[in-house]
Amino acid sequence: MRIAAVLSSAAVTLCLLSGPAAATQPDLTNSAAFDRTCTAVKRSIRMTVQEQQAFVICKDVALVQHVWTFVEQGWRRMSEQGPSPSEIALAIRTELTHARDQLRQSRQMLENIRIRSSADGLLLVPATWVRDLDGDGDISIAERHFFAIPVRNDSRLAVRPPSDEREYYEQEYSLKAAVRTDQSDILWSLSYHYFAEALMEMALSYQYQERARANPEIFLAHPEGMRRAHQLLVRGIETSERMRQSVLAERDDDLEWLANPRQANTAFPVPLDDDDFRVWGELMHHLIPLVRGRTVLPLGEKMSGSLAALARVCPEGQGFSVPALFADAPKYPLASLRREAWSKYCRKIDASHPASGLHAFVQSYADKPDQTDSAAMRYLRRFLWVN
């Protein structure tokens, strides 16, 4: 799965809040109808559940288009004009603020939506959602197929650049795949929106400053943004667990997106079996209390990577507190590379803050004989798609 697929998965969304009632019910099953729906749907007090979903999908697609156009066209203009580092930082900040605000609107809509029956579900054919994403006036083959759903298989994660070969998309994507949304899909989309908005809040919490007698620095300008980001991350992880339980409880089998092992009529790109859902649940069991601050992360035996980087700053008998990091984020992150600067996030391991079992859980799977690099990449692909 390429990076574009991760972006496109976030755009295959649904939603709610309140918006305008379109003259006709939304239709997102072909290119012409998609254009008409996205032109007509506006936020208003009276919206059907389907209109609310269409509102978020159209907004998310427009955001992808806006970001892509900035990357392709805006960056080219800045390269030609030769702006100062401060001007570049301001332009990027403006784009991040726009993305954060658009994601917030979609997230707020999603938080309120309730699909109570199949009649409330919206029929989607994402491969027909065509946009000039880079703003050059033409629609390339890659742009035409950007929102198409990859074919369903259990392959390992692979990052590939967009292709200009039509045959590639015919072989690797389900160009006729259709999905009828249900409440589990709303939760899937909502959790992605929580995570994406949290990333925007973290980025916007910091600001660039150009100093005359010192190296340019990134500094914490808006600490309240980091606190908002933490709350969004907590909600995102908790929503992921609600989604898992919701999918497992489904008994129908009607053009599913994320499906449980007993549902066969699904367009979801990766198959998930009972063991996958169990592992997912175990991960949430460890991750939710850690991110909420009910547990702390100690340094474990054979720990490596990002988990070790966090845990290693704490002495024996203490563990790293995730909420502490967001509540008192580093003022100058690029200068906070010394272990001592991060020790303030350590908390004593005791009855009120027990050690997290996250590392032991991860290590138990890493130690299994069948956990080769290829198997690990397959697991990573699954968890990226289920967020």
JSON list of N, CA and C in Angstrom, two decimals, residues 268-313:
[
{"chain": "A", "resi": 268, "resn": "PHE", "atom": "N", "xyz": [-13.17, -4.14, 1.68]},
{"chain": "A", "resi": 268, "resn": "PHE", "atom": "CA", "xyz": [-12.01, -3.73, 2.48]},
{"chain": "A", "resi": 268, "resn": "PHE", "atom": "C", "xyz": [-10.74, -4.39, 1.93]},
{"chain": "A", "resi": 269, "resn": "PRO", "atom": "N", "xyz": [-9.67, -3.62, 1.75]},
{"chain": "A", "resi": 269, "resn": "PRO", "atom": "CA", "xyz": [-8.48, -4.14, 1.04]},
{"chain": "A", "resi": 269, "resn": "PRO", "atom": "C", "xyz": [-7.76, -5.28, 1.73]},
{"chain": "A", "resi": 270, "resn": "VAL", "atom": "N", "xyz": [-7.90, -5.41, 3.06]},
{"chain": "A", "resi": 270, "resn": "VAL", "atom": "CA", "xyz": [-7.18, -6.47, 3.77]},
{"chain": "A", "resi": 270, "resn": "VAL", "atom": "C", "xyz": [-8.16, -7.37, 4.51]},
{"chain": "A", "resi": 271, "resn": "PRO", "atom": "N", "xyz": [-8.04, -8.68, 4.37]},
{"chain": "A", "resi": 271, "resn": "PRO", "atom": "CA", "xyz": [-8.91, -9.60, 5.12]},
{"chain": "A", "resi": 271, "resn": "PRO", "atom": "C", "xyz": [-8.49, -9.64, 6.59]},
{"chain": "A", "resi": 272, "resn": "LEU", "atom": "N", "xyz": [-9.47, -9.65, 7.49]},
{"chain": "A", "resi": 272, "resn": "LEU", "atom": "CA", "xyz": [-9.21, -9.72, 8.92]},
{"chain": "A", "resi": 272, "resn": "LEU", "atom": "C", "xyz": [-9.90, -10.95, 9.49]},
{"chain": "A", "resi": 273, "resn": "ASP", "atom": "N", "xyz": [-9.13, -11.82, 10.16]},
{"chain": "A", "resi": 273, "resn": "ASP", "atom": "CA", "xyz": [-9.72, -13.02, 10.75]},
{"chain": "A", "resi": 273, "resn": "ASP", "atom": "C", "xyz": [-9.92, -12.82, 12.25]},
{"chain": "A", "resi": 274, "resn": "ASP", "atom": "N", "xyz": [-10.39, -13.84, 12.92]},
{"chain": "A", "resi": 274, "resn": "ASP", "atom": "CA", "xyz": [-10.67, -13.73, 14.35]},
{"chain": "A", "resi": 274, "resn": "ASP", "atom": "C", "xyz": [-9.41, -13.37, 15.14]},
{"chain": "A", "resi": 275, "resn": "ASP", "atom": "N", "xyz": [-8.28, -13.93, 14.73]},
{"chain": "A", "resi": 275, "resn": "ASP", "atom": "CA", "xyz": [-7.04, -13.63, 15.43]},
{"chain": "A", "resi": 275, "resn": "ASP", "atom": "C", "xyz": [-6.65, -12.17, 15.28]},
{"chain": "A", "resi": 276, "resn": "ASP", "atom": "N", "xyz": [-6.88, -11.60, 14.10]},
{"chain": "A", "resi": 276, "resn": "ASP", "atom": "CA", "xyz": [-6.58, -10.18, 13.89]},
{"chain": "A", "resi": 276, "resn": "ASP", "atom": "C", "xyz": [-7.42, -9.31, 14.83]},
{"chain": "A", "resi": 277, "resn": "PHE", "atom": "N", "xyz": [-8.70, -9.62, 14.96]},
{"chain": "A", "resi": 277, "resn": "PHE", "atom": "CA", "xyz": [-9.56, -8.84, 15.85]},
{"chain": "A", "resi": 277, "resn": "PHE", "atom": "C", "xyz": [-9.14, -9.01, 17.31]},
{"chain": "A", "resi": 278, "resn": "ARG", "atom": "N", "xyz": [-8.69, -10.22, 17.65]},
{"chain": "A", "resi": 278, "resn": "ARG", "atom": "CA", "xyz": [-8.23, -10.46, 19.02]},
{"chain": "A", "resi": 278, "resn": "ARG", "atom": "C", "xyz": [-6.97, -9.66, 19.32]},
{"chain": "A", "resi": 279, "resn": "VAL", "atom": "N", "xyz": [-6.02, -9.68, 18.40]},
{"chain": "A", "resi": 279, "resn": "VAL", "atom": "CA", "xyz": [-4.77, -8.93, 18.58]},
{"chain": "A", "resi": 279, "resn": "VAL", "atom": "C", "xyz": [-5.06, -7.43, 18.65]},
{"chain": "A", "resi": 280, "resn": "TRP", "atom": "N", "xyz": [-5.95, -6.99, 17.78]},
{"chain": "A", "resi": 280, "resn": "TRP", "atom": "CA", "xyz": [-6.37, -5.59, 17.79]},
{"chain": "A", "resi": 280, "resn": "TRP", "atom": "C", "xyz": [-6.92, -5.21, 19.17]},
{"chain": "A", "resi": 281, "resn": "GLY", "atom": "N", "xyz": [-7.78, -6.06, 19.72]},
{"chain": "A", "resi": 281, "resn": "GLY", "atom": "CA", "xyz": [-8.35, -5.80, 21.03]},
{"chain": "A", "resi": 281, "resn": "GLY", "atom": "C", "xyz": [-7.30, -5.78, 22.13]},
{"chain": "A", "resi": 282, "resn": "GLU", "atom": "N", "xyz": [-6.35, -6.71, 22.07]},
{"chain": "A", "resi": 282, "resn": "GLU", "atom": "CA", "xyz": [-5.27, -6.74, 23.07]},
{"chain": "A", "resi": 282, "resn": "GLU", "atom": "C", "xyz": [-4.43, -5.47, 23.00]},
{"chain": "A", "resi": 283, "resn": "LEU", "atom": "N", "xyz": [-4.16, -5.02, 21.79]},
{"chain": "A", "resi": 283, "resn": "LEU", "atom": "CA", "xyz": [-3.38, -3.79, 21.62]},
{"chain": "A", "resi": 283, "resn": "LEU", "atom": "C", "xyz": [-4.12, -2.61, 22.25]},
{"chain": "A", "resi": 284, "resn": "MET", "atom": "N", "xyz": [-5.43, -2.50, 22.00]},
{"chain": "A", "resi": 284, "resn": "MET", "atom": "CA", "xyz": [-6.20, -1.41, 22.58]},
{"chain": "A", "resi": 284, "resn": "MET", "atom": "C", "xyz": [-6.22, -1.51, 24.11]},
{"chain": "A", "resi": 285, "resn": "HIS", "atom": "N", "xyz": [-6.24, -2.74, 24.63]},
{"chain": "A", "resi": 285, "resn": "HIS", "atom": "CA", "xyz": [-6.24, -2.97, 26.07]},
{"chain": "A", "resi": 285, "resn": "HIS", "atom": "C", "xyz": [-5.01, -2.34, 26.72]},
{"chain": "A", "resi": 286, "resn": "HIS", "atom": "N", "xyz": [-3.89, -2.37, 26.03]},
{"chain": "A", "resi": 286, "resn": "HIS", "atom": "CA", "xyz": [-2.66, -1.78, 26.57]},
{"chain": "A", "resi": 286, "resn": "HIS", "atom": "C", "xyz": [-2.50, -0.31, 26.19]},
{"chain": "A", "resi": 287, "resn": "LEU", "atom": "N", "xyz": [-2.95, 0.03, 24.99]},
{"chain": "A", "resi": 287, "resn": "LEU", "atom": "CA", "xyz": [-2.69, 1.37, 24.47]},
{"chain": "A", "resi": 287, "resn": "LEU", "atom": "C", "xyz": [-3.58, 2.43, 25.11]},
{"chain": "A", "resi": 288, "resn": "ILE", "atom": "N", "xyz": [-4.85, 2.14, 25.31]},
{"chain": "A", "resi": 288, "resn": "ILE", "atom": "CA", "xyz": [-5.78, 3.14, 25.85]},
{"chain": "A", "resi": 288, "resn": "ILE", "atom": "C", "xyz": [-5.35, 3.63, 27.23]},
{"chain": "A", "resi": 289, "resn": "PRO", "atom": "N", "xyz": [-5.08, 2.75, 28.21]},
{"chain": "A", "resi": 289, "resn": "PRO", "atom": "CA", "xyz": [-4.65, 3.26, 29.52]},
{"chain": "A", "resi": 289, "resn": "PRO", "atom": "C", "xyz": [-3.30, 3.97, 29.48]},
{"chain": "A", "resi": 290, "resn": "LEU", "atom": "N", "xyz": [-2.41, 3.57, 28.56]},
{"chain": "A", "resi": 290, "resn": "LEU", "atom": "CA", "xyz": [-1.12, 4.24, 28.46]},
{"chain": "A", "resi": 290, "resn": "LEU", "atom": "C", "xyz": [-1.29, 5.68, 27.97]},
{"chain": "A", "resi": 291, "resn": "VAL", "atom": "N", "xyz": [-2.09, 5.86, 26.93]},
{"chain": "A", "resi": 291, "resn": "VAL", "atom": "CA", "xyz": [-2.28, 7.20, 26.38]},
{"chain": "A", "resi": 291, "resn": "VAL", "atom": "C", "xyz": [-3.11, 8.07, 27.33]},
{"chain": "A", "resi": 292, "resn": "ARG", "atom": "N", "xyz": [-4.03, 7.48, 28.07]},
{"chain": "A", "resi": 292, "resn": "ARG", "atom": "CA", "xyz": [-4.83, 8.22, 29.04]},
{"chain": "A", "resi": 292, "resn": "ARG", "atom": "C", "xyz": [-4.03, 8.57, 30.29]},
{"chain": "A", "resi": 293, "resn": "GLY", "atom": "N", "xyz": [-2.92, 7.87, 30.55]},
{"chain": "A", "resi": 293, "resn": "GLY", "atom": "CA", "xyz": [-2.10, 8.15, 31.72]},
{"chain": "A", "resi": 293, "resn": "GLY", "atom": "C", "xyz": [-2.38, 7.27, 32.90]},
{"chain": "A", "resi": 294, "resn": "ARG", "atom": "N", "xyz": [-3.17, 6.23, 32.70]},
{"chain": "A", "resi": 294, "resn": "ARG", "atom": "CA", "xyz": [-3.45, 5.31, 33.79]},
{"chain": "A", "resi": 294, "resn": "ARG", "atom": "C", "xyz": [-2.31, 4.32, 34.01]},
{"chain": "A", "resi": 295, "resn": "THR", "atom": "N", "xyz": [-1.48, 4.14, 32.99]},
{"chain": "A", "resi": 295, "resn": "THR", "atom": "CA", "xyz": [-0.26, 3.34, 33.11]},
{"chain": "A", "resi": 295, "resn": "THR", "atom": "C", "xyz": [0.91, 4.14, 32.57]},
{"chain": "A", "resi": 296, "resn": "VAL", "atom": "N", "xyz": [2.13, 3.70, 32.89]},
{"chain": "A", "resi": 296, "resn": "VAL", "atom": "CA", "xyz": [3.34, 4.35, 32.38]},
{"chain": "A", "resi": 296, "resn": "VAL", "atom": "C", "xyz": [4.20, 3.31, 31.68]},
{"chain": "A", "resi": 297, "resn": "LEU", "atom": "N", "xyz": [5.07, 3.76, 30.81]},
{"chain": "A", "resi": 297, "resn": "LEU", "atom": "CA", "xyz": [5.87, 2.86, 29.99]},
{"chain": "A", "resi": 297, "resn": "LEU", "atom": "C", "xyz": [7.26, 2.68, 30.58]},
{"chain": "A", "resi": 298, "resn": "PRO", "atom": "N", "xyz": [7.56, 1.49, 31.12]},
{"chain": "A", "resi": 298, "resn": "PRO", "atom": "CA", "xyz": [8.91, 1.24, 31.66]},
{"chain": "A", "resi": 298, "resn": "PRO", "atom": "C", "xyz": [9.83, 0.72, 30.56]},
{"chain": "A", "resi": 299, "resn": "LEU", "atom": "N", "xyz": [11.12, 0.74, 30.83]},
{"chain": "A", "resi": 299, "resn": "LEU", "atom": "CA", "xyz": [12.08, 0.16, 29.90]},
{"chain": "A", "resi": 299, "resn": "LEU", "atom": "C", "xyz": [12.06, -1.34, 30.06]},
{"chain": "A", "resi": 300, "resn": "GLY", "atom": "N", "xyz": [11.75, -2.04, 29.00]},
{"chain": "A", "resi": 300, "resn": "GLY", "atom": "CA", "xyz": [11.66, -3.49, 29.06]},
{"chain": "A", "resi": 300, "resn": "GLY", "atom": "C", "xyz": [12.89, -4.16, 28.45]},
{"chain": "A", "resi": 301, "resn": "GLU", "atom": "N", "xyz": [13.06, -5.42, 28.77]},
{"chain": "A", "resi": 301, "resn": "GLU", "atom": "CA", "xyz": [14.15, -6.20, 28.22]},
{"chain": "A", "resi": 301, "resn": "GLU", "atom": "C", "xyz": [13.99, -6.35, 26.71]},
{"chain": "A", "resi": 302, "resn": "LYS", "atom": "N", "xyz": [15.06, -6.18, 25.99]},
{"chain": "A", "resi": 302, "resn": "LYS", "atom": "CA", "xyz": [15.09, -6.27, 24.53]},
{"chain": "A", "resi": 302, "resn": "LYS", "atom": "C", "xyz": [14.24, -5.20, 23.85]},
{"chain": "A", "resi": 303, "resn": "MET", "atom": "N", "xyz": [13.88, -4.14, 24.59]},
{"chain": "A", "resi": 303, "resn": "MET", "atom": "CA", "xyz": [13.08, -3.08, 24.00]},
{"chain": "A", "resi": 303, "resn": "MET", "atom": "C", "xyz": [13.94, -2.27, 23.03]},
{"chain": "A", "resi": 304, "resn": "SER", "atom": "N", "xyz": [13.38, -1.91, 21.89]},
{"chain": "A", "resi": 304, "resn": "SER", "atom": "CA", "xyz": [14.10, -1.13, 20.90]},
{"chain": "A", "resi": 304, "resn": "SER", "atom": "C", "xyz": [13.13, -0.20, 20.19]},
{"chain": "A", "resi": 305, "resn": "GLY", "atom": "N", "xyz": [13.67, 0.65, 19.32]},
{"chain": "A", "resi": 305, "resn": "GLY", "atom": "CA", "xyz": [12.82, 1.54, 18.53]},
{"chain": "A", "resi": 305, "resn": "GLY", "atom": "C", "xyz": [12.23, 2.66, 19.36]},
{"chain": "A", "resi": 306, "resn": "SER", "atom": "N", "xyz": [11.06, 3.17, 18.91]},
{"chain": "A", "resi": 306, "resn": "SER", "atom": "CA", "xyz": [10.45, 4.33, 19.55]},
{"chain": "A", "resi": 306, "resn": "SER", "atom": "C", "xyz": [10.03, 4.05, 20.98]},
{"chain": "A", "resi": 307, "resn": "LEU", "atom": "N", "xyz": [9.57, 2.81, 21.27]},
{"chain": "A", "resi": 307, "resn": "LEU", "atom": "CA", "xyz": [9.20, 2.49, 22.64]},
{"chain": "A", "resi": 307, "resn": "LEU", "atom": "C", "xyz": [10.40, 2.63, 23.57]},
{"chain": "A", "resi": 308, "resn": "ALA", "atom": "N", "xyz": [11.54, 2.14, 23.13]},
{"chain": "A", "resi": 308, "resn": "ALA", "atom": "CA", "xyz": [12.75, 2.24, 23.96]},
{"chain": "A", "resi": 308, "resn": "ALA", "atom": "C", "xyz": [13.20, 3.68, 24.10]},
{"chain": "A", "resi": 309, "resn": "ALA", "atom": "N", "xyz": [13.07, 4.47, 23.04]},
{"chain": "A", "resi": 309, "resn": "ALA", "atom": "CA", "xyz": [13.48, 5.87, 23.10]},
{"chain": "A", "resi": 309, "resn": "ALA", "atom": "C", "xyz": [12.70, 6.62, 24.18]},
{"chain": "A", "resi": 310, "resn": "LEU", "atom": "N", "xyz": [11.41, 6.30, 24.33]},
{"chain": "A", "resi": 310, "resn": "LEU", "atom": "CA", "xyz": [10.60, 6.94, 25.37]},
{"chain": "A", "resi": 310, "resn": "LEU", "atom": "C", "xyz": [10.95, 6.39, 26.75]},
{"chain": "A", "resi": 311, "resn": "ALA", "atom": "N", "xyz": [10.98, 5.07, 26.86]},
{"chain": "A", "resi": 311, "resn": "ALA", "atom": "CA", "xyz": [11.16, 4.44, 28.16]},
{"chain": "A", "resi": 311, "resn": "ALA", "atom": "C", "xyz": [12.57, 4.64, 28.72]},
{"chain": "A", "resi": 312, "resn": "ARG", "atom": "N", "xyz": [13.58, 4.76, 27.85]},
{"chain": "A", "resi": 312, "resn": "ARG", "atom": "CA", "xyz": [14.96, 4.81, 28.30]},
{"chain": "A", "resi": 312, "resn": "ARG", "atom": "C", "xyz": [15.30, 6.08, 29.07]},
{"chain": "A", "resi": 313, "resn": "VAL", "atom": "N", "xyz": [14.47, 7.11, 28.96]},
{"chain": "A", "resi": 313, "resn": "VAL", "atom": "CA", "xyz": [14.77, 8.35, 29.67]},
{"chain": "A", "resi": 313, "resn": "VAL", "atom": "C", "xyz": [14.47, 8.22, 31.16]}
]
